[in-house]
């Protein structure tokens, strides 16, 4: 309908205008074609230099879906941006809703900064920032500033979802702001022991994390790739 209307309008108004001003159809189309080629080239270039990947997960407790988690990765030249957003709602004695957002920025394989924000029932419970600062990292935990004597952090727990930690013995936890041990317990399955006594199992399929078993002192939940 729209293409037919466009052709009719050109025949009725466009062609008489061109004829009146001695403008040939080819003179009009050449710049239009050049503009189209330019727009197409910019679009292809944008896709070539900025690559995006999205992973969606369900959060399960006792076999029931209690939330969702989404991971986004954007690669733009030497920069890699990671973002995790999760929303979980469970009921124990009372209803509890947890919203977590984690952001990471890498450049040439080095973590430049990461941020962890956790809210429980709408109230801020954690606000942590890790930022590269020369040959060390500055740590901010709810306004309190400290540092870690580490020249480069190459992998954090967010990266665990995107690539299997083959050969790694430790990895950086943005939440605890320290390195934690990585131990392979089965083929494509790894255990992470956390400083608070809890632990997680990460299972991989084709190099991507397909399941995480979270063992907390109060509960056990699973994060499963959709």
Short mmCIF file of C-alpha atoms in Angstrom, two decimals, residues 40-170:
data_model
loop_
_atom_site.label_atom_id
_atom_site.label_comp_id
_atom_site.label_asym_id
_atom_site.label_seq_id
_atom_site.Cartn_x
_atom_site.Cartn_y
_atom_site.Cartn_z
CA UNK A 40 24.67 1.03 5.10
CA UNK A 41 28.46 1.26 5.63
CA UNK A 42 28.02 3.01 8.98
CA UNK A 43 25.49 0.42 10.10
CA UNK A 44 27.78 -2.47 9.15
CA UNK A 45 30.76 -0.77 10.80
CA UNK A 46 28.76 -0.30 14.00
CA UNK A 47 27.83 -3.98 14.07
CA UNK A 48 31.41 -5.00 13.36
CA UNK A 49 32.93 -2.96 16.21
CA UNK A 50 30.17 -3.30 18.83
CA UNK A 51 29.18 -6.87 19.60
CA UNK A 52 26.39 -7.67 22.03
CA UNK A 53 25.49 -10.85 23.88
CA UNK A 54 22.56 -11.46 26.22
CA UNK A 55 21.97 -14.39 28.57
CA UNK A 56 18.67 -14.90 30.40
CA UNK A 57 18.28 -17.07 33.51
CA UNK A 58 15.46 -18.26 35.74
CA UNK A 59 15.96 -18.28 39.49
CA UNK A 60 14.47 -21.37 41.19
CA UNK A 61 13.75 -22.21 44.83
CA UNK A 62 12.38 -25.66 45.70
CA UNK A 63 11.63 -26.18 42.02
CA UNK A 64 9.57 -22.99 41.70
CA UNK A 65 10.57 -19.92 39.70
CA UNK A 66 11.06 -17.06 42.14
CA UNK A 67 12.89 -14.60 39.93
CA UNK A 68 14.87 -13.83 36.82
CA UNK A 69 18.37 -12.70 35.96
CA UNK A 70 19.69 -11.07 32.81
CA UNK A 71 23.32 -10.70 31.77
CA UNK A 72 24.38 -8.35 28.98
CA UNK A 73 27.82 -8.08 27.41
CA UNK A 74 28.83 -5.34 24.97
CA UNK A 75 32.22 -5.38 23.27
CA UNK A 76 33.30 -2.13 21.65
CA UNK A 77 36.87 -2.14 20.41
CA UNK A 78 39.18 -2.64 23.41
CA UNK A 79 36.33 -2.14 25.88
CA UNK A 80 34.03 -4.78 27.32
CA UNK A 81 30.99 -3.84 29.39
CA UNK A 82 29.13 -6.39 31.53
CA UNK A 83 25.83 -5.91 33.31
CA UNK A 84 23.83 -8.29 35.51
CA UNK A 85 20.34 -7.43 36.73
CA UNK A 86 18.34 -9.82 38.90
CA UNK A 87 14.99 -9.65 40.62
CA UNK A 88 14.12 -12.36 43.16
CA UNK A 89 11.07 -12.61 45.40
CA UNK A 90 10.77 -15.38 48.02
CA UNK A 91 8.72 -15.99 51.12
CA UNK A 92 10.01 -17.41 54.38
CA UNK A 93 8.32 -16.08 57.52
CA UNK A 94 7.60 -12.95 55.48
CA UNK A 95 7.98 -11.90 51.86
CA UNK A 96 11.40 -10.72 50.75
CA UNK A 97 12.35 -9.13 47.43
CA UNK A 98 15.98 -8.74 46.40
CA UNK A 99 17.14 -6.61 43.46
CA UNK A 100 20.79 -6.82 42.46
CA UNK A 101 22.65 -4.97 39.73
CA UNK A 102 26.32 -5.53 38.91
CA UNK A 103 28.28 -3.58 36.30
CA UNK A 104 31.83 -4.21 35.10
CA UNK A 105 34.07 -2.40 32.63
CA UNK A 106 37.14 -4.07 31.16
CA UNK A 107 39.71 -2.60 28.79
CA UNK A 108 42.26 -4.84 27.07
CA UNK A 109 41.43 -7.59 29.55
CA UNK A 110 41.92 -5.44 32.66
CA UNK A 111 39.06 -4.61 35.01
CA UNK A 112 38.82 -0.82 35.18
CA UNK A 113 35.84 -0.64 37.50
CA UNK A 114 32.90 -2.61 38.84
CA UNK A 115 29.85 -1.69 40.87
CA UNK A 116 27.52 -3.83 42.99
CA UNK A 117 24.16 -2.54 44.17
CA UNK A 118 21.81 -4.68 46.26
CA UNK A 119 18.39 -3.68 47.54
CA UNK A 120 16.18 -5.72 49.86
CA UNK A 121 12.50 -4.79 49.96
CA UNK A 122 13.41 -1.48 48.35
CA UNK A 123 16.10 -0.55 50.89
CA UNK A 124 19.77 -0.20 49.92
CA UNK A 125 21.77 -2.98 51.58
CA UNK A 126 25.00 -2.89 49.58
CA UNK A 127 26.75 -0.31 47.42
CA UNK A 128 30.28 -1.39 46.49
CA UNK A 129 32.73 0.01 43.95
CA UNK A 130 36.05 -1.41 42.73
CA UNK A 131 38.15 0.98 40.63
CA UNK A 132 41.62 0.64 39.08
CA UNK A 133 44.03 3.17 40.54
CA UNK A 134 47.54 2.92 39.13
CA UNK A 135 49.11 -0.34 40.32
CA UNK A 136 46.31 -1.05 42.79
CA UNK A 137 42.53 -0.89 43.12
CA UNK A 138 40.51 1.50 45.23
CA UNK A 139 37.60 -0.14 47.05
CA UNK A 140 34.50 1.69 48.24
CA UNK A 141 32.04 -0.11 50.51
CA UNK A 142 29.03 1.98 51.48
CA UNK A 143 31.24 5.09 51.54
CA UNK A 144 34.21 3.48 53.31
CA UNK A 145 37.39 3.58 51.21
CA UNK A 146 40.20 1.02 51.23
CA UNK A 147 42.50 -0.56 48.64
CA UNK A 148 43.82 -3.86 47.36
CA UNK A 149 47.42 -4.26 46.23
CA UNK A 150 46.68 -5.83 42.86
CA UNK A 151 48.06 -4.48 39.60
CA UNK A 152 45.48 -6.14 37.37
CA UNK A 153 42.22 -8.01 37.84
CA UNK A 154 41.51 -10.06 34.73
CA UNK A 155 38.46 -12.03 35.85
CA UNK A 156 35.60 -11.36 38.23
CA UNK A 157 32.57 -13.46 39.19
CA UNK A 158 30.43 -11.79 36.53
CA UNK A 159 32.82 -13.11 33.89
CA UNK A 160 32.15 -16.62 35.26
CA UNK A 161 28.83 -16.65 33.40
CA UNK A 162 30.45 -15.97 30.04
CA UNK A 163 33.45 -18.25 30.05
CA UNK A 164 34.50 -21.42 31.83
CA UNK A 165 37.34 -20.71 34.30
CA UNK A 166 39.66 -23.34 32.88
CA UNK A 167 43.03 -23.17 34.64
CA UNK A 168 41.99 -20.47 37.13
CA UNK A 169 42.70 -21.02 40.81
CA UNK A 170 41.13 -17.79 42.03
#
